[in-house]
mmCIF file of C-alpha atoms in Angstrom:
data_model
loop_
_atom_site.group_PDB
_atom_site.id
_atom_site.type_symbol
_atom_site.label_atom_id
_atom_site.label_comp_id
_atom_site.label_asym_id
_atom_site.label_seq_id
_atom_site.Cartn_x
_atom_site.Cartn_y
_atom_site.Cartn_z
ATOM 1 C CA MET A 1 124.853 99.883 102.976
ATOM 2 C CA ASP A 2 121.070 100.103 103.825
ATOM 3 C CA ARG A 3 118.852 100.675 101.161
ATOM 4 C CA THR A 4 117.078 103.536 102.541
ATOM 5 C CA PRO A 5 117.619 105.403 105.892
ATOM 6 C CA VAL A 6 115.722 104.030 109.353
ATOM 7 C CA THR A 7 112.573 105.138 109.382
ATOM 8 C CA ASN A 8 110.255 105.974 112.228
ATOM 9 C CA ARG A 9 108.526 102.040 111.935
ATOM 10 C CA GLN A 10 112.315 100.703 111.974
ATOM 11 C CA PHE A 11 113.314 103.186 114.804
ATOM 12 C CA ALA A 12 110.536 102.177 117.071
ATOM 13 C CA ALA A 13 111.065 98.171 117.237
ATOM 14 C CA PHE A 14 114.410 99.197 118.722
ATOM 15 C CA VAL A 15 113.264 101.633 121.351
ATOM 16 C CA ASP A 16 110.461 99.087 122.465
ATOM 17 C CA ALA A 17 113.186 96.311 122.462
ATOM 18 C CA THR A 18 115.579 98.302 124.251
ATOM 19 C CA GLY A 19 113.582 101.087 126.071
ATOM 20 C CA TYR A 20 116.305 104.016 124.827
ATOM 21 C CA ILE A 21 115.646 107.299 125.305
ATOM 22 C CA THR A 22 116.963 109.722 122.320
ATOM 23 C CA VAL A 23 119.243 112.507 122.859
ATOM 24 C CA ALA A 24 116.039 114.872 122.142
ATOM 25 C CA GLU A 25 114.251 113.720 124.933
ATOM 26 C CA VAL A 26 116.591 113.766 127.744
ATOM 27 C CA PRO A 27 116.932 117.809 130.076
ATOM 28 C CA PRO A 28 120.224 119.054 129.041
ATOM 29 C CA ASP A 29 122.528 119.137 132.139
ATOM 30 C CA PRO A 30 123.644 122.137 133.281
ATOM 31 C CA LYS A 31 127.306 120.807 133.950
ATOM 32 C CA ASP A 32 127.695 120.459 130.317
ATOM 33 C CA TYR A 33 126.139 123.568 129.023
ATOM 34 C CA PRO A 34 127.865 125.812 131.440
ATOM 35 C CA GLY A 35 125.755 129.392 131.537
ATOM 36 C CA THR A 36 122.584 127.846 129.922
ATOM 37 C CA PRO A 37 119.400 130.138 131.017
ATOM 38 C CA PRO A 38 117.300 127.817 133.618
ATOM 39 C CA GLU A 39 114.378 128.338 131.697
ATOM 40 C CA MET A 40 116.278 126.621 128.752
ATOM 41 C CA GLN A 41 117.338 123.284 130.539
ATOM 42 C CA ARG A 42 114.193 121.376 129.343
ATOM 43 C CA ALA A 43 114.432 119.027 126.780
ATOM 44 C CA GLY A 44 114.004 119.450 122.770
ATOM 45 C CA SER A 45 115.171 119.374 118.994
ATOM 46 C CA LEU A 46 115.308 122.176 116.789
ATOM 47 C CA VAL A 47 112.534 122.299 114.159
ATOM 48 C CA PHE A 48 112.351 123.968 110.758
ATOM 49 C CA HIS A 49 110.045 126.627 110.525
ATOM 50 C CA LYS A 50 109.573 128.136 106.764
ATOM 51 C CA THR A 51 109.637 132.028 107.054
ATOM 52 C CA ALA A 52 106.815 134.055 105.468
ATOM 53 C CA HIS A 53 108.760 136.271 103.094
ATOM 54 C CA PRO A 54 112.782 137.077 102.572
ATOM 55 C CA VAL A 55 115.310 137.039 105.418
ATOM 56 C CA ASP A 56 118.638 137.086 105.764
ATOM 57 C CA THR A 57 120.176 133.597 104.701
ATOM 58 C CA THR A 58 123.496 133.917 106.638
ATOM 59 C CA ASN A 59 121.509 133.420 109.992
ATOM 60 C CA PRO A 60 120.110 130.104 110.367
ATOM 61 C CA GLY A 61 118.551 131.338 113.630
ATOM 62 C CA ASN A 62 115.730 133.398 111.499
ATOM 63 C CA TRP A 63 114.578 129.642 110.945
ATOM 64 C CA TRP A 64 114.963 127.000 112.990
ATOM 65 C CA ARG A 65 113.614 127.234 117.122
ATOM 66 C CA PHE A 66 114.519 124.922 119.667
ATOM 67 C CA GLU A 67 111.382 123.156 120.366
ATOM 68 C CA PHE A 68 110.626 121.508 123.610
ATOM 69 C CA GLY A 69 109.277 118.622 123.473
ATOM 70 C CA ALA A 70 110.511 117.864 119.300
ATOM 71 C CA ASN A 71 112.254 114.445 119.081
ATOM 72 C CA TRP A 72 111.518 111.594 116.987
ATOM 73 C CA ARG A 73 107.888 110.780 118.332
ATOM 74 C CA HIS A 74 107.040 114.083 118.113
ATOM 75 C CA PRO A 75 109.001 115.904 114.948
ATOM 76 C CA LEU A 76 107.193 119.085 115.056
ATOM 77 C CA GLY A 77 106.736 119.742 118.501
ATOM 78 C CA PRO A 78 105.147 118.360 121.570
ATOM 79 C CA ASP A 79 101.659 118.854 120.009
ATOM 80 C CA SER A 80 103.007 116.331 116.897
ATOM 81 C CA ASP A 81 103.354 113.364 116.448
ATOM 82 C CA ILE A 82 103.949 110.230 114.009
ATOM 83 C CA GLU A 83 101.224 108.549 114.103
ATOM 84 C CA THR A 84 98.018 111.229 113.368
ATOM 85 C CA LEU A 85 100.796 112.388 111.133
ATOM 86 C CA ALA A 86 101.435 109.024 109.390
ATOM 87 C CA LEU A 87 105.016 109.314 109.068
ATOM 88 C CA TRP A 88 106.283 105.640 109.949
ATOM 89 C CA ASP A 89 107.987 105.386 106.523
ATOM 90 C CA HIS A 90 109.281 108.734 106.620
ATOM 91 C CA PRO A 91 113.121 108.856 107.708
ATOM 92 C CA ALA A 92 113.158 109.305 111.743
ATOM 93 C CA VAL A 93 114.282 112.246 112.870
ATOM 94 C CA HIS A 94 115.533 114.568 115.455
ATOM 95 C CA ILE A 95 118.283 111.942 115.638
ATOM 96 C CA ALA A 96 121.957 113.207 117.240
ATOM 97 C CA TYR A 97 125.036 111.224 117.181
ATOM 98 C CA ALA A 98 125.059 108.953 120.356
ATOM 99 C CA ASP A 99 121.026 107.892 118.834
ATOM 100 C CA ALA A 100 122.180 106.549 115.061
ATOM 101 C CA GLU A 101 124.753 104.435 116.686
ATOM 102 C CA ALA A 102 122.604 102.826 119.916
ATOM 103 C CA TYR A 103 120.653 101.906 116.518
ATOM 104 C CA ALA A 104 123.407 100.579 114.291
ATOM 105 C CA ALA A 105 124.780 98.375 117.645
ATOM 106 C CA TRP A 106 121.131 96.999 118.281
ATOM 107 C CA ALA A 107 121.227 96.193 114.837
ATOM 108 C CA GLY A 108 124.341 93.944 114.701
ATOM 109 C CA LYS A 109 125.200 96.828 111.946
ATOM 110 C CA ASP A 110 127.797 100.516 111.422
ATOM 111 C CA LEU A 111 127.846 103.652 110.594
ATOM 112 C CA PRO A 112 128.790 104.535 107.268
ATOM 113 C CA THR A 113 131.583 106.793 106.189
ATOM 114 C CA GLU A 114 131.831 109.804 105.067
ATOM 115 C CA ALA A 115 133.237 108.170 101.612
ATOM 116 C CA GLU A 116 131.844 105.250 102.106
ATOM 117 C CA HIS A 117 128.351 107.392 102.319
ATOM 118 C CA GLU A 118 129.435 109.276 98.861
ATOM 119 C CA PHE A 119 130.467 106.381 97.183
ATOM 120 C CA ALA A 120 127.059 104.111 97.709
ATOM 121 C CA ALA A 121 125.307 108.110 96.537
ATOM 122 C CA ARG A 122 127.025 108.660 93.155
ATOM 123 C CA GLY A 123 125.940 104.707 92.399
ATOM 124 C CA GLY A 124 128.259 103.966 90.390
ATOM 125 C CA LEU A 125 127.937 107.499 88.348
ATOM 126 C CA ASN A 126 131.512 108.719 88.927
ATOM 127 C CA GLY A 127 132.010 112.301 88.503
ATOM 128 C CA ALA A 128 128.409 113.788 87.943
ATOM 129 C CA ASP A 129 127.261 116.164 89.718
ATOM 130 C CA TYR A 130 123.630 114.080 90.931
ATOM 131 C CA ALA A 131 123.212 110.440 92.096
ATOM 132 C CA TRP A 132 121.007 110.536 88.093
ATOM 133 C CA GLY A 133 123.556 112.741 86.107
ATOM 134 C CA ASP A 134 124.276 116.499 85.813
ATOM 135 C CA ASP A 135 120.927 117.620 85.010
ATOM 136 C CA LEU A 136 118.939 118.120 88.512
ATOM 137 C CA ALA A 137 114.836 117.877 86.968
ATOM 138 C CA PRO A 138 115.462 115.826 83.691
ATOM 139 C CA GLY A 139 112.940 117.270 81.727
ATOM 140 C CA GLY A 140 111.358 118.323 84.578
ATOM 141 C CA ALA A 141 110.954 114.905 86.965
ATOM 142 C CA MET A 142 111.343 115.628 90.593
ATOM 143 C CA LEU A 143 114.180 112.528 91.295
ATOM 144 C CA ALA A 144 114.869 113.416 94.933
ATOM 145 C CA ASN A 145 113.162 115.265 98.196
ATOM 146 C CA TYR A 146 114.731 118.885 98.071
ATOM 147 C CA TRP A 147 113.631 122.529 98.303
ATOM 148 C CA GLN A 148 112.415 123.737 94.972
ATOM 149 C CA GLY A 149 111.678 128.419 95.157
ATOM 150 C CA LEU A 150 112.960 130.479 97.025
ATOM 151 C CA PHE A 151 114.595 129.373 101.021
ATOM 152 C CA PRO A 152 112.920 129.783 102.942
ATOM 153 C CA PHE A 153 109.960 130.881 102.604
ATOM 154 C CA ALA A 154 108.404 129.457 99.416
ATOM 155 C CA ASN A 155 108.227 125.781 98.776
ATOM 156 C CA GLN A 156 106.901 125.440 95.189
ATOM 157 C CA MET A 157 106.220 121.350 96.128
ATOM 158 C CA LEU A 158 106.892 120.638 92.613
ATOM 159 C CA ASP A 159 107.867 117.081 94.351
ATOM 160 C CA GLY A 160 104.929 116.884 96.291
ATOM 161 C CA TRP A 161 106.474 116.995 99.945
ATOM 162 C CA GLU A 162 107.088 120.250 102.112
ATOM 163 C CA ARG A 163 108.505 117.892 104.817
ATOM 164 C CA THR A 164 110.854 114.757 104.807
ATOM 165 C CA SER A 165 108.911 111.429 102.293
ATOM 166 C CA PRO A 166 108.303 108.072 102.863
ATOM 167 C CA VAL A 167 112.020 106.229 101.465
ATOM 168 C CA GLY A 168 111.684 105.150 98.509
ATOM 169 C CA ALA A 169 109.222 107.473 97.135
ATOM 170 C CA TYR A 170 111.304 108.300 94.685
ATOM 171 C CA PRO A 171 113.883 106.212 91.593
ATOM 172 C CA PRO A 172 116.778 104.615 93.547
ATOM 173 C CA ASN A 173 120.529 105.168 92.279
ATOM 174 C CA GLY A 174 122.479 102.616 90.336
ATOM 175 C CA PHE A 175 123.054 100.907 93.429
ATOM 176 C CA GLY A 176 119.788 100.499 94.168
ATOM 177 C CA LEU A 177 119.321 102.554 97.074
ATOM 178 C CA VAL A 178 117.020 105.098 97.679
ATOM 179 C CA ASP A 179 116.993 108.103 98.827
ATOM 180 C CA MET A 180 120.690 108.799 99.311
ATOM 181 C CA ILE A 181 120.344 112.230 98.778
ATOM 182 C CA GLY A 182 117.431 114.882 99.823
ATOM 183 C CA ASN A 183 115.245 114.259 102.482
ATOM 184 C CA THR A 184 117.343 113.726 105.418
ATOM 185 C CA TRP A 185 120.880 114.571 106.165
ATOM 186 C CA GLU A 186 122.332 111.484 106.892
ATOM 187 C CA TRP A 187 125.716 110.869 110.000
ATOM 188 C CA THR A 188 128.808 109.144 109.558
ATOM 189 C CA ARG A 189 131.356 108.011 111.525
ATOM 190 C CA ASP A 190 133.504 110.544 110.572
ATOM 191 C CA TRP A 191 135.389 113.013 112.592
ATOM 192 C CA TRP A 192 135.106 116.544 110.529
ATOM 193 C CA ARG A 193 137.980 118.410 109.309
ATOM 194 C CA GLU A 194 138.267 120.883 106.267
ATOM 195 C CA ARG A 195 139.909 118.699 103.734
ATOM 196 C CA PRO A 196 139.081 114.881 104.395
ATOM 197 C CA GLU A 197 141.996 112.277 103.883
ATOM 198 C CA SER A 198 142.556 111.073 100.050
ATOM 199 C CA ALA A 199 143.687 107.575 99.858
ATOM 200 C CA LYS A 200 146.810 107.119 99.362
ATOM 201 C CA LYS A 201 150.361 104.791 100.179
ATOM 202 C CA LYS A 202 151.429 105.510 103.543
ATOM 203 C CA SER A 203 154.252 103.150 102.868
ATOM 204 C CA ARG A 204 155.851 101.635 99.942
ATOM 205 C CA SER A 205 153.676 98.194 100.926
ATOM 206 C CA ALA A 206 150.516 97.797 99.567
ATOM 207 C CA CYS A 207 149.299 96.680 102.607
ATOM 208 C CA CYS A 208 148.809 99.910 103.804
ATOM 209 C CA THR A 209 147.624 101.191 101.297
ATOM 210 C CA LEU A 210 144.150 103.559 102.651
ATOM 211 C CA SER A 211 141.397 101.998 100.442
ATOM 212 C CA ASN A 212 139.068 103.994 102.366
ATOM 213 C CA PRO A 213 139.694 107.750 102.689
ATOM 214 C CA ARG A 214 138.828 108.934 107.194
ATOM 215 C CA GLY A 215 138.137 112.435 108.399
ATOM 216 C CA GLY A 216 139.997 114.644 111.339
ATOM 217 C CA LYS A 217 140.298 114.063 115.053
ATOM 218 C CA LEU A 218 137.975 115.179 117.417
ATOM 219 C CA LYS A 219 140.605 118.170 118.333
ATOM 220 C CA GLU A 220 140.285 118.823 114.821
ATOM 221 C CA SER A 221 136.123 118.556 114.768
ATOM 222 C CA PHE A 222 135.584 121.787 117.450
ATOM 223 C CA ASP A 223 133.776 124.933 115.876
ATOM 224 C CA PRO A 224 136.980 127.238 115.345
ATOM 225 C CA LEU A 225 133.936 130.214 115.407
ATOM 226 C CA GLN A 226 133.107 128.860 119.001
ATOM 227 C CA PRO A 227 136.120 128.119 120.807
ATOM 228 C CA GLY A 228 134.082 127.694 124.088
ATOM 229 C CA VAL A 229 132.630 124.537 123.205
ATOM 230 C CA ARG A 230 134.372 121.579 122.892
ATOM 231 C CA ILE A 231 131.721 119.499 121.404
ATOM 232 C CA GLY A 232 132.897 117.596 118.096
ATOM 233 C CA GLY A 233 131.411 117.792 115.008
ATOM 234 C CA LYS A 234 130.559 114.950 112.407
ATOM 235 C CA VAL A 235 130.184 114.844 108.825
ATOM 236 C CA LEU A 236 126.393 114.677 108.054
ATOM 237 C CA LYS A 237 126.172 113.951 103.581
ATOM 238 C CA GLY A 238 122.836 113.490 101.356
ATOM 239 C CA GLY A 239 121.597 117.296 101.744
ATOM 240 C CA SER A 240 118.045 116.756 103.317
ATOM 241 C CA HIS A 241 114.417 118.275 102.004
ATOM 242 C CA LEU A 242 115.529 121.869 102.784
ATOM 243 C CA CYS A 243 118.410 122.430 100.136
ATOM 244 C CA ALA A 244 117.907 124.530 97.673
ATOM 245 C CA PRO A 245 118.898 124.826 94.246
ATOM 246 C CA LYS A 246 119.433 128.690 94.854
ATOM 247 C CA TYR A 247 120.313 127.890 98.625
ATOM 248 C CA ARG A 248 123.757 125.493 99.142
ATOM 249 C CA GLN A 249 122.751 123.120 96.812
ATOM 250 C CA ARG A 250 123.772 120.095 99.521
ATOM 251 C CA TYR A 251 121.720 117.678 97.629
ATOM 252 C CA ARG A 252 124.968 116.909 95.249
ATOM 253 C CA PRO A 253 126.386 113.349 96.397
ATOM 254 C CA ALA A 254 130.261 115.852 97.178
ATOM 255 C CA ALA A 255 128.505 117.834 99.455
ATOM 256 C CA ARG A 256 129.579 117.661 103.403
ATOM 257 C CA HIS A 257 128.514 119.522 106.209
ATOM 258 C CA PRO A 258 129.967 119.623 109.931
ATOM 259 C CA GLU A 259 127.142 118.868 113.287
ATOM 260 C CA MET A 260 127.326 118.525 116.678
ATOM 261 C CA ILE A 261 127.581 114.840 117.871
ATOM 262 C CA ASP A 262 124.872 116.536 120.395
ATOM 263 C CA THR A 263 122.548 117.654 117.901
ATOM 264 C CA SER A 264 119.174 116.972 116.730
ATOM 265 C CA THR A 265 117.077 118.936 114.845
ATOM 266 C CA SER A 266 113.703 117.904 111.810
ATOM 267 C CA HIS A 267 115.955 117.514 109.238
ATOM 268 C CA ILE A 268 119.157 115.145 109.950
ATOM 269 C CA GLY A 269 118.256 110.837 110.202
ATOM 270 C CA PHE A 270 120.907 107.998 109.932
ATOM 271 C CA ARG A 271 121.033 105.182 107.279
ATOM 272 C CA CYS A 272 123.724 101.762 108.442
ATOM 273 C CA VAL A 273 125.931 99.455 106.855
ATOM 274 C CA LEU A 274 126.460 95.929 107.269
ATOM 275 C CA ARG A 275 130.714 95.011 107.658
ATOM 276 C CA PRO A 276 131.941 91.511 107.340
#
């Protein structure tokens, strides 16, 4: 498992070497999104916007906005850039699943499975609520980049960061890995399903033991709330800087979230694994 999420510096090296263009930089094909208004058929990505007051937290549309021109180079929209914002050592964001796969292939690596990511995030503390134990902020110490305060309008920024933080800004876990929880969500290889497959024997033969439980199949990952959309969803792990103690708490190693593979946002990144 890579020690850190892939940074903007690393992703830029990949783009410079290959000329790769991310999903967020390509206008959507109307054939893939029937009914999309012509004015929305432009390249862009979802950017988080803090609200000015309390809002209905069951509606993510209250704080997410599709920004034309937002992508990994311009994380807050076309008028922002990673150079001016000094984000070279922050995780690359606005990364769709295909972008993460392309980088991993170029680097001679792979994306982790959901089980691999969770095992790595726990750092050897099986059963603990967090990567360091059962206390979110032991002695008041901020050990990960998550939202402190009332989401999505009041971020106390006790950790010093309103959005992403440089990789390694917080102590490593028991396996020497950093940012396994908080900072940015990370893609995994597994298709989403409500209950991941358990590790169990498929037959009496020890050779058929499922040592690395896997997720579902493509058809099982479609969003039931959008029956007309047949785009698969992968499992995201690790939570992000937008996860709050009173909102979802998805910075826990056990937490998981489905995301359509064509989606990119200002809080989704990735890291790689090297397989023997």
